[in-house]
């Protein structure tokens, strides 16, 4: 990054030369019009009369040359020209750059405006205007043309009035109107587009920071062009000339900021393009600034104004193209990077999901394997030890046949419960309870009990913990066994309900009740209380409905996957 060198400035001067040639070639054809310019010695001005009609100078009043017109266009003035001899043929008065409301009089007779164009972009509020004068309005000898101007934006008359053949001046006025209208419609839109694209290019990447001052210059040009053609409030018209100059200063200040910032690209072709843009900005701003001062001059001001329009259009078009290209390349690079990142993220997310599923399956397999190993130890230490003890007692003939059969049945039931708890792992609690119902039904019927089982169609609980399922099975099995052995009833009701995060199970019979069977069922009740504590549940044992029989009510929390279970740290769940 460094400032411009002499080679870069040569490119800027070349751009200025091309701009001057383009303005000369594309500008209005003003050849031959200088012969019809009103001579300064014949054109004067004085304050306008209050009654809106032309007046003659009063005795002692000193009229002023037209070159000394005030810059404040809101001051009403009367400009008049004296002719020593009447012109020949159909004539017209062309006002190439007049500001405000205009009335034209020939020898005191009003002439209606025949052609008026849109405002110029480089002259403060000025526009072309044509008045066609019929031949019979002139008289032999001395003639007088009066021009009344009021409510202008800047100087009332920036370019001297022209009096000449009506066909020739009409053709020039039509050409001025067409080109001025084209510039007035296109430049504001082009400036807005260039400013937006330059702003996007400036913020697209750090290397494009020089576009930021150029965006400010484009915004200044566009605002000035819009204000030149806009219909403004009367209160705003007073400050418009100063705002117009402020916008030109802003364009030049933006250019100076760009040159002095040192934020110049190192590539030669980029530096030369930027130098050419700077030259165009400077030329257009200076042309507009010269005319913006409202200096009274010749037709060269129209040529300079057209140079301003051409320069601003070329500048804005090049700026829009270069900034649009930079923004497009940066946007494409960003989109490609974002697309690549999206693909990487999707691929990594898919890999993470696959790894998560594999890890979850592995953890489930490990948990099931661990549970099987633990249950195998329980079976070896519990059921195996129980059978060994039972065999030893049978050999020593210290056990009867009925007791031997009862204990074998208990061991077989315990073994079946362990197998059922493993089979139910991963299923819903409804399926696990349905499996237990299939075990409890034959046992209740063998004891002469009619089993009535009620549970919801679906329970929002997953049977993912074999220890929890086994402990629930053992508790239910103990309650069913006690009812089958000691109730002496003929009906057993089991009802299962879910209330939010709690599960309630009622096991009720219509037998003799708790008091009559307490001695025989004491050990079983102790086992049930122990298992309830292991599960974090509350256990209530009391009289059944209407005071008949026994009711076992179990209220326990619903187990959730991933939540800490009281059984996970309890170790052995069998009472010692």
GROMACS .gro file of C-alpha atoms in nm, residues 134-516:
model
  383
  134UNK     CA    1  -4.400   3.656  -3.400
  135UNK     CA    2  -4.259   3.917  -3.649
  136UNK     CA    3  -4.538   4.170  -3.587
  137UNK     CA    4  -4.424   4.217  -3.223
  138UNK     CA    5  -4.127   4.421  -3.344
  139UNK     CA    6  -4.157   4.779  -3.469
  140UNK     CA    7  -3.931   5.001  -3.675
  141UNK     CA    8  -3.650   5.164  -3.487
  142UNK     CA    9  -3.552   5.086  -3.132
  143UNK     CA   10  -3.703   4.774  -2.963
  144UNK     CA   11  -3.695   4.643  -2.609
  145UNK     CA   12  -3.701   4.286  -2.465
  146UNK     CA   13  -3.776   4.251  -2.090
  147UNK     CA   14  -3.723   3.935  -1.884
  148UNK     CA   15  -3.885   3.909  -1.538
  149UNK     CA   16  -3.733   3.635  -1.318
  150UNK     CA   17  -3.837   3.541  -0.960
  151UNK     CA   18  -3.819   3.245  -0.716
  152UNK     CA   19  -3.502   3.093  -0.857
  153UNK     CA   20  -3.260   2.855  -0.688
  154UNK     CA   21  -2.937   3.022  -0.792
  155UNK     CA   22  -2.834   3.303  -1.025
  156UNK     CA   23  -3.132   3.411  -1.233
  157UNK     CA   24  -2.941   3.388  -1.563
  158UNK     CA   25  -2.622   3.177  -1.574
  159UNK     CA   26  -2.571   3.200  -1.952
  160UNK     CA   27  -2.654   3.513  -2.166
  161UNK     CA   28  -2.982   3.508  -2.354
  162UNK     CA   29  -2.979   3.441  -2.729
  163UNK     CA   30  -3.197   3.613  -2.992
  164UNK     CA   31  -3.199   3.451  -3.336
  165UNK     CA   32  -3.397   3.257  -3.599
  166UNK     CA   33  -3.674   3.055  -3.437
  167UNK     CA   34  -3.611   2.720  -3.626
  168UNK     CA   35  -3.242   2.716  -3.537
  169UNK     CA   36  -3.289   2.803  -3.170
  170UNK     CA   37  -3.580   2.558  -3.138
  171UNK     CA   38  -3.362   2.276  -3.268
  172UNK     CA   39  -3.091   2.363  -3.013
  173UNK     CA   40  -3.347   2.388  -2.731
  174UNK     CA   41  -3.495   2.047  -2.824
  175UNK     CA   42  -3.147   1.894  -2.820
  176UNK     CA   43  -3.069   2.048  -2.481
  177UNK     CA   44  -3.400   1.925  -2.335
  178UNK     CA   45  -3.355   1.569  -2.461
  179UNK     CA   46  -3.003   1.530  -2.328
  180UNK     CA   47  -3.079   1.702  -1.999
  181UNK     CA   48  -3.384   1.479  -1.942
  182UNK     CA   49  -3.176   1.168  -2.014
  183UNK     CA   50  -2.910   1.274  -1.763
  184UNK     CA   51  -3.171   1.371  -1.503
  185UNK     CA   52  -3.341   1.033  -1.520
  186UNK     CA   53  -3.035   0.809  -1.547
  187UNK     CA   54  -2.771   0.962  -1.321
  188UNK     CA   55  -2.957   0.936  -0.986
  189UNK     CA   56  -3.036   0.568  -1.046
  190UNK     CA   57  -2.684   0.496  -1.168
  191UNK     CA   58  -2.538   0.676  -0.867
  192UNK     CA   59  -2.755   0.477  -0.627
  193UNK     CA   60  -2.653   0.150  -0.792
  194UNK     CA   61  -2.283   0.247  -0.786
  195UNK     CA   62  -2.296   0.357  -0.421
  196UNK     CA   63  -2.465   0.034  -0.311
  197UNK     CA   64  -2.228  -0.190  -0.508
  198UNK     CA   65  -1.922   0.005  -0.390
  199UNK     CA   66  -2.042  -0.026  -0.030
  200UNK     CA   67  -2.087  -0.401  -0.071
  201UNK     CA   68  -1.745  -0.432  -0.233
  202UNK     CA   69  -1.583  -0.228   0.046
  203UNK     CA   70  -1.719  -0.455   0.317
  204UNK     CA   71  -1.675  -0.780   0.125
  205UNK     CA   72  -1.304  -0.805   0.198
  206UNK     CA   73  -1.023  -0.598   0.348
  207UNK     CA   74  -0.843  -0.548   0.017
  208UNK     CA   75  -1.146  -0.358  -0.122
  209UNK     CA   76  -1.146  -0.076   0.136
  210UNK     CA   77  -1.070   0.193  -0.133
  211UNK     CA   78  -1.426   0.147  -0.258
  212UNK     CA   79  -1.565   0.307   0.058
  213UNK     CA   80  -1.463   0.669  -0.030
  214UNK     CA   81  -1.575   0.609  -0.388
  215UNK     CA   82  -1.913   0.495  -0.254
  216UNK     CA   83  -1.939   0.823  -0.060
  217UNK     CA   84  -1.852   1.021  -0.375
  218UNK     CA   85  -2.114   0.831  -0.577
  219UNK     CA   86  -2.373   0.897  -0.307
  220UNK     CA   87  -2.289   1.268  -0.318
  221UNK     CA   88  -2.325   1.278  -0.699
  222UNK     CA   89  -2.654   1.089  -0.684
  223UNK     CA   90  -2.800   1.311  -0.412
  224UNK     CA   91  -2.698   1.624  -0.601
  225UNK     CA   92  -2.856   1.494  -0.922
  226UNK     CA   93  -3.178   1.404  -0.742
  227UNK     CA   94  -3.202   1.742  -0.569
  228UNK     CA   95  -3.141   1.922  -0.899
  229UNK     CA   96  -3.451   1.765  -1.055
  230UNK     CA   97  -3.673   1.735  -0.745
  231UNK     CA   98  -3.963   1.961  -0.658
  232UNK     CA   99  -3.866   2.109  -0.321
  233UNK     CA  100  -4.057   2.289  -0.052
  234UNK     CA  101  -4.028   2.669  -0.057
  235UNK     CA  102  -3.851   2.668   0.282
  236UNK     CA  103  -3.590   2.427   0.151
  237UNK     CA  104  -3.527   2.626  -0.167
  238UNK     CA  105  -3.334   2.886   0.035
  239UNK     CA  106  -3.068   2.639   0.153
  240UNK     CA  107  -3.050   2.436  -0.167
  241UNK     CA  108  -2.753   2.623  -0.324
  242UNK     CA  109  -2.545   2.574  -0.010
  243UNK     CA  110  -2.638   2.206   0.012
  244UNK     CA  111  -2.545   2.169  -0.354
  245UNK     CA  112  -2.197   2.306  -0.289
  246UNK     CA  113  -2.165   2.092   0.025
  247UNK     CA  114  -2.230   1.777  -0.178
  248UNK     CA  115  -1.959   1.875  -0.425
  249UNK     CA  116  -1.715   1.937  -0.140
  250UNK     CA  117  -1.806   1.595   0.001
  251UNK     CA  118  -1.724   1.429  -0.333
  252UNK     CA  119  -1.383   1.600  -0.347
  253UNK     CA  120  -1.316   1.526   0.022
  254UNK     CA  121  -1.392   1.158  -0.037
  255UNK     CA  122  -1.144   1.157  -0.323
  256UNK     CA  123  -0.878   1.331  -0.110
  257UNK     CA  124  -0.937   1.082   0.171
  258UNK     CA  125  -0.883   0.795  -0.071
  259UNK     CA  126  -0.557   0.937  -0.206
  260UNK     CA  127  -0.410   1.030   0.134
  261UNK     CA  128  -0.516   0.711   0.312
  262UNK     CA  129  -0.243   0.505   0.145
  263UNK     CA  130  -0.494   0.224   0.095
  264UNK     CA  131  -0.390   0.174  -0.264
  265UNK     CA  132  -0.364  -0.169  -0.428
  266UNK     CA  133  -0.019  -0.292  -0.515
  267UNK     CA  134  -0.113  -0.444  -0.852
  268UNK     CA  135  -0.030  -0.196  -1.134
  269UNK     CA  136  -0.353  -0.246  -1.329
  270UNK     CA  137  -0.565  -0.198  -1.017
  271UNK     CA  138  -0.379   0.121  -0.932
  272UNK     CA  139  -0.425   0.259  -1.283
  273UNK     CA  140  -0.797   0.185  -1.285
  274UNK     CA  141  -0.831   0.351  -0.946
  275UNK     CA  142  -0.626   0.650  -1.066
  276UNK     CA  143  -0.855   0.687  -1.368
  277UNK     CA  144  -1.159   0.679  -1.142
  278UNK     CA  145  -1.004   0.946  -0.919
  279UNK     CA  146  -0.937   1.164  -1.224
  280UNK     CA  147  -1.297   1.130  -1.335
  281UNK     CA  148  -1.424   1.213  -0.987
  282UNK     CA  149  -1.205   1.521  -0.968
  283UNK     CA  150  -1.294   1.644  -1.315
  284UNK     CA  151  -1.666   1.594  -1.270
  285UNK     CA  152  -1.665   1.754  -0.925
  286UNK     CA  153  -1.461   2.053  -1.044
  287UNK     CA  154  -1.687   2.101  -1.346
  288UNK     CA  155  -1.993   2.090  -1.130
  289UNK     CA  156  -1.830   2.313  -0.872
  290UNK     CA  157  -1.740   2.578  -1.127
  291UNK     CA  158  -2.093   2.590  -1.254
  292UNK     CA  159  -2.225   2.555  -0.901
  293UNK     CA  160  -2.077   2.895  -0.820
  294UNK     CA  161  -2.330   3.040  -1.061
  295UNK     CA  162  -2.068   3.244  -1.252
  296UNK     CA  163  -2.209   3.439  -1.542
  297UNK     CA  164  -2.028   3.332  -1.856
  298UNK     CA  165  -2.072   3.219  -2.213
  299UNK     CA  166  -2.189   2.903  -2.381
  300UNK     CA  167  -1.878   2.727  -2.256
  301UNK     CA  168  -2.066   2.674  -1.927
  302UNK     CA  169  -2.312   2.447  -2.105
  303UNK     CA  170  -2.021   2.249  -2.251
  304UNK     CA  171  -1.864   2.228  -1.905
  305UNK     CA  172  -2.194   2.117  -1.758
  306UNK     CA  173  -2.234   1.848  -2.020
  307UNK     CA  174  -1.876   1.738  -1.944
  308UNK     CA  175  -1.986   1.705  -1.582
  309UNK     CA  176  -2.279   1.484  -1.682
  310UNK     CA  177  -2.063   1.265  -1.909
  311UNK     CA  178  -1.787   1.240  -1.648
  312UNK     CA  179  -2.028   1.151  -1.370
  313UNK     CA  180  -2.196   0.888  -1.590
  314UNK     CA  181  -1.863   0.730  -1.691
  315UNK     CA  182  -1.739   0.741  -1.332
  316UNK     CA  183  -2.054   0.584  -1.191
  317UNK     CA  184  -2.074   0.321  -1.466
  318UNK     CA  185  -1.709   0.216  -1.416
  319UNK     CA  186  -1.751   0.225  -1.042
  320UNK     CA  187  -2.067   0.013  -1.060
  321UNK     CA  188  -1.901  -0.240  -1.292
  322UNK     CA  189  -1.578  -0.272  -1.092
  323UNK     CA  190  -1.752  -0.275  -0.753
  324UNK     CA  191  -2.016  -0.515  -0.882
  325UNK     CA  192  -1.745  -0.749  -1.009
  326UNK     CA  193  -1.558  -0.738  -0.677
  327UNK     CA  194  -1.881  -0.791  -0.483
  328UNK     CA  195  -1.982  -1.075  -0.715
  329UNK     CA  196  -1.645  -1.249  -0.682
  330UNK     CA  197  -1.645  -1.203  -0.305
  331UNK     CA  198  -2.005  -1.323  -0.283
  332UNK     CA  199  -1.926  -1.628  -0.497
  333UNK     CA  200  -1.621  -1.702  -0.283
  334UNK     CA  201  -1.828  -1.663   0.033
  335UNK     CA  202  -2.106  -1.882  -0.105
  336UNK     CA  203  -1.856  -2.147  -0.214
  337UNK     CA  204  -1.686  -2.138   0.128
  338UNK     CA  205  -2.022  -2.149   0.303
  339UNK     CA  206  -2.131  -2.440   0.083
  340UNK     CA  207  -1.807  -2.626   0.155
  341UNK     CA  208  -1.846  -2.561   0.526
  342UNK     CA  209  -2.207  -2.675   0.512
  343UNK     CA  210  -2.100  -2.995   0.344
  344UNK     CA  211  -1.827  -3.050   0.603
  345UNK     CA  212  -2.071  -2.978   0.885
  346UNK     CA  213  -2.330  -3.215   0.740
  347UNK     CA  214  -2.069  -3.486   0.690
  348UNK     CA  215  -1.932  -3.441   1.042
  349UNK     CA  216  -2.284  -3.433   1.185
  350UNK     CA  217  -2.365  -3.757   1.005
  351UNK     CA  218  -2.042  -3.911   1.136
  352UNK     CA  219  -2.120  -3.790   1.489
  353UNK     CA  220  -2.475  -3.927   1.467
  354UNK     CA  221  -2.347  -4.261   1.339
  355UNK     CA  222  -2.083  -4.271   1.613
  356UNK     CA  223  -2.348  -4.178   1.870
  357UNK     CA  224  -2.578  -4.454   1.753
  358UNK     CA  225  -2.292  -4.704   1.755
  359UNK     CA  226  -2.187  -4.589   2.102
  360UNK     CA  227  -2.545  -4.612   2.226
  361UNK     CA  228  -2.578  -4.963   2.090
  362UNK     CA  229  -2.245  -5.059   2.242
  363UNK     CA  230  -2.348  -4.915   2.577
  364UNK     CA  231  -2.676  -5.105   2.561
  365UNK     CA  232  -2.492  -5.426   2.476
  366UNK     CA  233  -2.245  -5.361   2.758
  367UNK     CA  234  -2.528  -5.289   3.001
  368UNK     CA  235  -2.714  -5.605   2.901
  369UNK     CA  236  -2.394  -5.808   2.924
  370UNK     CA  237  -2.318  -5.660   3.264
  371UNK     CA  238  -2.669  -5.739   3.383
  372UNK     CA  239  -2.646  -6.092   3.254
  373UNK     CA  240  -2.316  -6.140   3.433
  374UNK     CA  241  -2.462  -5.997   3.753
  375UNK     CA  242  -2.772  -6.212   3.722
  376UNK     CA  243  -2.550  -6.512   3.656
  377UNK     CA  244  -2.366  -6.436   3.980
  378UNK     CA  245  -2.699  -6.393   4.157
  379UNK     CA  246  -2.819  -6.722   4.019
  380UNK     CA  247  -2.493  -6.890   4.121
  381UNK     CA  248  -2.478  -6.733   4.465
  382UNK     CA  249  -2.853  -6.716   4.530
  383UNK     CA  250  -3.043  -6.993   4.355
  384UNK     CA  251  -2.734  -7.211   4.326
  385UNK     CA  252  -2.656  -7.175   4.698
  386UNK     CA  253  -3.020  -7.235   4.782
  387UNK     CA  254  -3.026  -7.560   4.578
  388UNK     CA  255  -2.697  -7.678   4.728
  389UNK     CA  256  -2.837  -7.617   5.077
  390UNK     CA  257  -3.160  -7.793   4.979
  391UNK     CA  258  -2.968  -8.096   4.844
  392UNK     CA  259  -2.762  -8.116   5.165
  393UNK     CA  260  -3.076  -8.109   5.379
  394UNK     CA  261  -3.238  -8.377   5.160
  395UNK     CA  262  -2.933  -8.604   5.192
  396UNK     CA  263  -2.933  -8.565   5.568
  397UNK     CA  264  -3.310  -8.636   5.565
  398UNK     CA  265  -3.379  -8.309   5.756
  399UNK     CA  266  -3.655  -8.189   5.519
  400UNK     CA  267  -3.996  -8.324   5.431
  401UNK     CA  268  -4.129  -8.388   5.086
  402UNK     CA  269  -4.381  -8.101   5.092
  403UNK     CA  270  -4.122  -7.849   5.213
  404UNK     CA  271  -3.874  -7.979   4.958
  405UNK     CA  272  -4.131  -7.936   4.679
  406UNK     CA  273  -4.225  -7.586   4.800
  407UNK     CA  274  -3.869  -7.463   4.806
  408UNK     CA  275  -3.799  -7.611   4.464
  409UNK     CA  276  -4.105  -7.428   4.328
  410UNK     CA  277  -3.982  -7.100   4.479
  411UNK     CA  278  -3.641  -7.145   4.321
  412UNK     CA  279  -3.795  -7.225   3.985
  413UNK     CA  280  -4.020  -6.913   4.009
  414UNK     CA  281  -3.718  -6.698   4.095
  415UNK     CA  282  -3.530  -6.837   3.797
  416UNK     CA  283  -3.822  -6.763   3.566
  417UNK     CA  284  -3.848  -6.408   3.698
  418UNK     CA  285  -3.480  -6.348   3.619
  419UNK     CA  286  -3.522  -6.480   3.265
  420UNK     CA  287  -3.839  -6.272   3.214
  421UNK     CA  288  -3.664  -5.953   3.334
  422UNK     CA  289  -3.390  -6.003   3.078
  423UNK     CA  290  -3.640  -6.071   2.799
  424UNK     CA  291  -3.837  -5.755   2.887
  425UNK     CA  292  -3.534  -5.524   2.866
  426UNK     CA  293  -3.583  -5.260   2.594
  427UNK     CA  294  -3.956  -5.316   2.574
  428UNK     CA  295  -4.230  -5.094   2.713
  429UNK     CA  296  -4.352  -5.141   3.070
  430UNK     CA  297  -4.690  -5.249   2.932
  431UNK     CA  298  -4.524  -5.542   2.756
  432UNK     CA  299  -4.319  -5.630   3.065
  433UNK     CA  300  -4.629  -5.633   3.286
  434UNK     CA  301  -4.818  -5.837   3.028
  435UNK     CA  302  -4.538  -6.096   3.045
  436UNK     CA  303  -4.570  -6.105   3.426
  437UNK     CA  304  -4.945  -6.149   3.394
  438UNK     CA  305  -4.880  -6.461   3.190
  439UNK     CA  306  -4.679  -6.599   3.489
  440UNK     CA  307  -4.926  -6.490   3.755
  441UNK     CA  308  -5.241  -6.619   3.585
  442UNK     CA  309  -5.166  -6.995   3.627
  443UNK     CA  310  -5.046  -6.944   3.983
  444UNK     CA  311  -5.369  -6.763   4.081
  445UNK     CA  312  -5.590  -7.020   3.910
  446UNK     CA  313  -5.403  -7.307   4.081
  447UNK     CA  314  -5.490  -7.144   4.415
  448UNK     CA  315  -5.858  -7.109   4.319
  449UNK     CA  316  -5.837  -6.732   4.257
  450UNK     CA  317  -5.994  -6.546   3.966
  451UNK     CA  318  -5.736  -6.290   3.842
  452UNK     CA  319  -5.878  -5.958   3.722
  453UNK     CA  320  -5.601  -5.747   3.565
  454UNK     CA  321  -5.657  -5.379   3.471
  455UNK     CA  322  -5.391  -5.156   3.317
  456UNK     CA  323  -5.385  -4.872   3.055
  457UNK     CA  324  -5.335  -4.961   2.691
  458UNK     CA  325  -5.006  -4.772   2.692
  459UNK     CA  326  -4.773  -4.672   2.975
  460UNK     CA  327  -4.518  -4.395   2.910
  461UNK     CA  328  -4.237  -4.600   3.062
  462UNK     CA  329  -3.957  -4.797   2.896
  463UNK     CA  330  -3.829  -5.113   3.062
  464UNK     CA  331  -3.462  -5.038   3.005
  465UNK     CA  332  -3.322  -5.149   3.344
  466UNK     CA  333  -3.334  -5.527   3.407
  467UNK     CA  334  -3.269  -5.480   3.782
  468UNK     CA  335  -3.567  -5.248   3.816
  469UNK     CA  336  -3.789  -5.492   3.624
  470UNK     CA  337  -3.665  -5.789   3.829
  471UNK     CA  338  -3.724  -5.609   4.156
  472UNK     CA  339  -4.078  -5.514   4.043
  473UNK     CA  340  -4.141  -5.872   3.935
  474UNK     CA  341  -4.022  -6.004   4.275
  475UNK     CA  342  -4.240  -5.758   4.463
  476UNK     CA  343  -4.548  -5.845   4.257
  477UNK     CA  344  -4.467  -6.214   4.278
  478UNK     CA  345  -4.444  -6.192   4.657
  479UNK     CA  346  -4.784  -6.018   4.675
  480UNK     CA  347  -4.946  -6.276   4.443
  481UNK     CA  348  -4.787  -6.565   4.634
  482UNK     CA  349  -4.910  -6.431   4.969
  483UNK     CA  350  -5.262  -6.394   4.831
  484UNK     CA  351  -5.253  -6.747   4.683
  485UNK     CA  352  -5.122  -6.905   5.004
  486UNK     CA  353  -5.289  -6.712   5.286
  487UNK     CA  354  -5.596  -6.519   5.164
  488UNK     CA  355  -5.841  -6.810   5.134
  489UNK     CA  356  -6.037  -6.593   4.891
  490UNK     CA  357  -6.165  -6.653   4.539
  491UNK     CA  358  -6.073  -6.326   4.363
  492UNK     CA  359  -5.748  -6.132   4.305
  493UNK     CA  360  -5.760  -5.779   4.153
  494UNK     CA  361  -5.448  -5.610   4.014
  495UNK     CA  362  -5.489  -5.250   3.889
  496UNK     CA  363  -5.206  -5.041   3.739
  497UNK     CA  364  -5.227  -4.661   3.692
  498UNK     CA  365  -4.988  -4.389   3.583
  499UNK     CA  366  -5.024  -4.039   3.730
  500UNK     CA  367  -4.762  -3.811   3.575
  501UNK     CA  368  -4.421  -3.924   3.694
  502UNK     CA  369  -4.565  -4.180   3.942
  503UNK     CA  370  -4.679  -4.537   3.890
  504UNK     CA  371  -4.944  -4.687   4.122
  505UNK     CA  372  -5.014  -5.060   4.151
  506UNK     CA  373  -5.293  -5.207   4.370
  507UNK     CA  374  -5.304  -5.584   4.450
  508UNK     CA  375  -5.623  -5.669   4.640
  509UNK     CA  376  -5.796  -5.998   4.738
  510UNK     CA  377  -6.129  -6.078   4.906
  511UNK     CA  378  -5.986  -6.323   5.157
  512UNK     CA  379  -5.961  -6.341   5.534
  513UNK     CA  380  -5.760  -6.022   5.566
  514UNK     CA  381  -5.421  -5.926   5.699
  515UNK     CA  382  -5.474  -6.005   6.068
  516UNK     CA  383  -5.553  -6.375   6.017
   0.00000   0.00000   0.00000
